[in-house]
Amino acid sequence: MREEQGLGPDPKRMRLAEIFSSNKSTDFEVLVKGWVRSIRRGKKWSFVVLSDGSSFGDLQVVVDGGLATYDRLKEASVGASMSVRGKIVESPGKGQSLEMQALEVEVIGLADESYPLQKKGHSLEFLREKAHLRPRTKTLSAVFRLRHTFSLATHRFFHAKGLYLLHSPVITGLDCEGAGEMFRVTAWDLENPLPRDEKGALDFSKDYFGSAAYLTVSGQLSAECFAQGLGGCYTMGPTFRSENSQTARHLAEFWMIEPELAFCDLEELADLAEDYLKEMIRSSFEECEEELNFLHGRYAPDLTDELKKMLDAQVRRISYAEALDILKKSKESFEFPVAWGKDLQTEHERFLTEKHFKAPVIVVDYPKEIKAFYMKQNDDGRTVRAMDFLVPGVGELMGGSQREDDLDKLRARMEELGMKAQDYGWYLELRRFGTTPHSGFGLGLERALMYLSGMGNIRDVIPFPRFPGHVGF
């Protein structure tokens, strides 16, 4: 159409990420579309700062007052979406290498005076109330580009290790962790009387699935099944926990990454976890350096150096008993007591990593009483082949174990805990039909993003946070 009118070829549509990665002027017209971050109008010139979300950088657009479409800028305000045709040129302004000289502007979508994201800064608490708009901010767009990079790097890493992606079920009939903090799934009309059996208990045989159903707390049991056929797999999906917690580290819905490998013991698993974490840090700096520099500069000034130290750090491995000994001899005043059979609290984990070793630590061989039923029992009868991967600034980042592959021991442990073996029939059969040593760990995606970004609240690293009393958006 443009060529028929003698105007030359249609301009090439370019996203800001493409413009900034090439870092070159263009001798041809390009088309840029995005949202207005700021606008300064004048009689002869106007300056519009556009963002399209593809890049950390924004593009300044210089609009000559003599353009035929100049009056269209009168409609534009912060938050409006625009399309601009022009050329990319070197910028004489400070803090930017390129800008656009506009040849035509068009306002696509107006933003009225109630648009809440103005040029002034906003608190993270305020932005959580505007979760549908916060991806347009510098901070949250940086976080969610980092989340994308981390997820993509995860797939690349496990693919290179020969593990297959498993889409494990979200609805389950089993409590993987045995904690009982599960959301029930039902199709019953709760306004009407619910069916009950002769003993007065709810009769789940009449519910949608024919038995009690829940939202899963982990994809691990499914991953164990597939690891015994594919050799190794990993899950990446949403998990749910009904724990009534309002802390900055807990969500009701969160994403878990859970690799599972056959013919793998705890030592091999710890090696994999260490390699994985270092690769995630490396990939994040390679692909999101601007985002990390911005986030660290604003929220965690020392974090860049700490993360880069991790790349070359020697990850110490100690037993739970050794950890207790170090904590007891430290003469630190801990809020929670240090004693055999009690789980390590965040304050204990951070002391080990930040003050004692000043490096990441893997703690292994925990008392069986504080760990899940599926963990392999050690010969001492007291401990299991569990591991927690602790890092400075956070504490536990990953947790995993070698799984119990001895059928008799697994049955005995389930009996100890009062679990119904018949509910886990297929899981037990895996120990009857060609069982192998196998191991896996779990990493909470949001916890990992907090560690990498320096964000202090887990609600700021997930698109739409769910927590007690809140299911908005």
mmCIF file of C-alpha atoms in Angstrom, residues 266-267 270 274 314-328 338 340 344 348-367 371 378 383-391 400:
data_model
loop_
_atom_site.group_PDB
_atom_site.id
_atom_site.type_symbol
_atom_site.label_atom_id
_atom_site.label_comp_id
_atom_site.label_asym_id
_atom_site.label_seq_id
_atom_site.Cartn_x
_atom_site.Cartn_y
_atom_site.Cartn_z
ATOM 1 C CA LEU A 266 22.439 -39.049 47.541
ATOM 2 C CA GLU A 267 26.016 -38.073 46.658
ATOM 3 C CA ALA A 270 24.022 -33.398 45.695
ATOM 4 C CA GLU A 274 25.204 -27.931 42.985
ATOM 5 C CA GLN A 314 33.246 -25.014 47.405
ATOM 6 C CA VAL A 315 29.950 -26.350 48.713
ATOM 7 C CA ARG A 316 30.655 -28.037 52.026
ATOM 8 C CA ARG A 317 28.778 -31.207 52.985
ATOM 9 C CA ILE A 318 28.167 -31.946 56.643
ATOM 10 C CA SER A 319 25.832 -34.212 58.575
ATOM 11 C CA TYR A 320 22.906 -33.011 60.655
ATOM 12 C CA ALA A 321 24.808 -34.176 63.749
ATOM 13 C CA GLU A 322 27.827 -32.074 62.740
ATOM 14 C CA ALA A 323 25.566 -29.081 62.138
ATOM 15 C CA LEU A 324 24.081 -29.420 65.632
ATOM 16 C CA ASP A 325 27.557 -29.613 67.140
ATOM 17 C CA ILE A 326 28.637 -26.410 65.359
ATOM 18 C CA LEU A 327 25.467 -24.582 66.419
ATOM 19 C CA LYS A 328 25.759 -25.658 70.068
ATOM 20 C CA VAL A 338 19.084 -26.539 68.986
ATOM 21 C CA TRP A 340 18.497 -33.607 68.204
ATOM 22 C CA LEU A 344 16.978 -26.579 61.571
ATOM 23 C CA HIS A 348 20.391 -21.830 62.208
ATOM 24 C CA GLU A 349 20.817 -22.299 58.459
ATOM 25 C CA ARG A 350 21.904 -18.703 57.944
ATOM 26 C CA PHE A 351 24.403 -18.906 60.798
ATOM 27 C CA LEU A 352 26.011 -21.949 59.170
ATOM 28 C CA THR A 353 26.256 -20.306 55.744
ATOM 29 C CA GLU A 354 26.878 -16.669 56.636
ATOM 30 C CA LYS A 355 28.969 -16.792 59.808
ATOM 31 C CA HIS A 356 30.533 -20.207 60.215
ATOM 32 C CA PHE A 357 31.378 -21.438 56.712
ATOM 33 C CA LYS A 358 30.696 -18.149 54.872
ATOM 34 C CA ALA A 359 29.692 -20.316 51.933
ATOM 35 C CA PRO A 360 26.842 -22.598 50.841
ATOM 36 C CA VAL A 361 26.434 -25.866 52.747
ATOM 37 C CA ILE A 362 24.672 -29.172 52.109
ATOM 38 C CA VAL A 363 23.432 -30.834 55.303
ATOM 39 C CA VAL A 364 22.695 -34.570 55.079
ATOM 40 C CA ASP A 365 21.422 -37.465 57.228
ATOM 41 C CA TYR A 366 18.526 -35.938 59.171
ATOM 42 C CA PRO A 367 16.572 -37.726 61.910
ATOM 43 C CA LYS A 371 11.426 -36.136 57.375
ATOM 44 C CA ASN A 378 20.292 -45.330 57.091
ATOM 45 C CA THR A 383 18.504 -41.071 60.261
ATOM 46 C CA VAL A 384 17.518 -40.948 56.612
ATOM 47 C CA ARG A 385 19.405 -40.085 53.422
ATOM 48 C CA ALA A 386 18.013 -36.574 53.196
ATOM 49 C CA MET A 387 19.769 -33.358 52.189
ATOM 50 C CA ASP A 388 19.075 -29.642 52.501
ATOM 51 C CA PHE A 389 21.033 -27.213 50.302
ATOM 52 C CA LEU A 390 21.626 -24.037 52.334
ATOM 53 C CA VAL A 391 22.770 -20.718 50.884
ATOM 54 C CA GLY A 400 15.911 -33.697 48.554
#
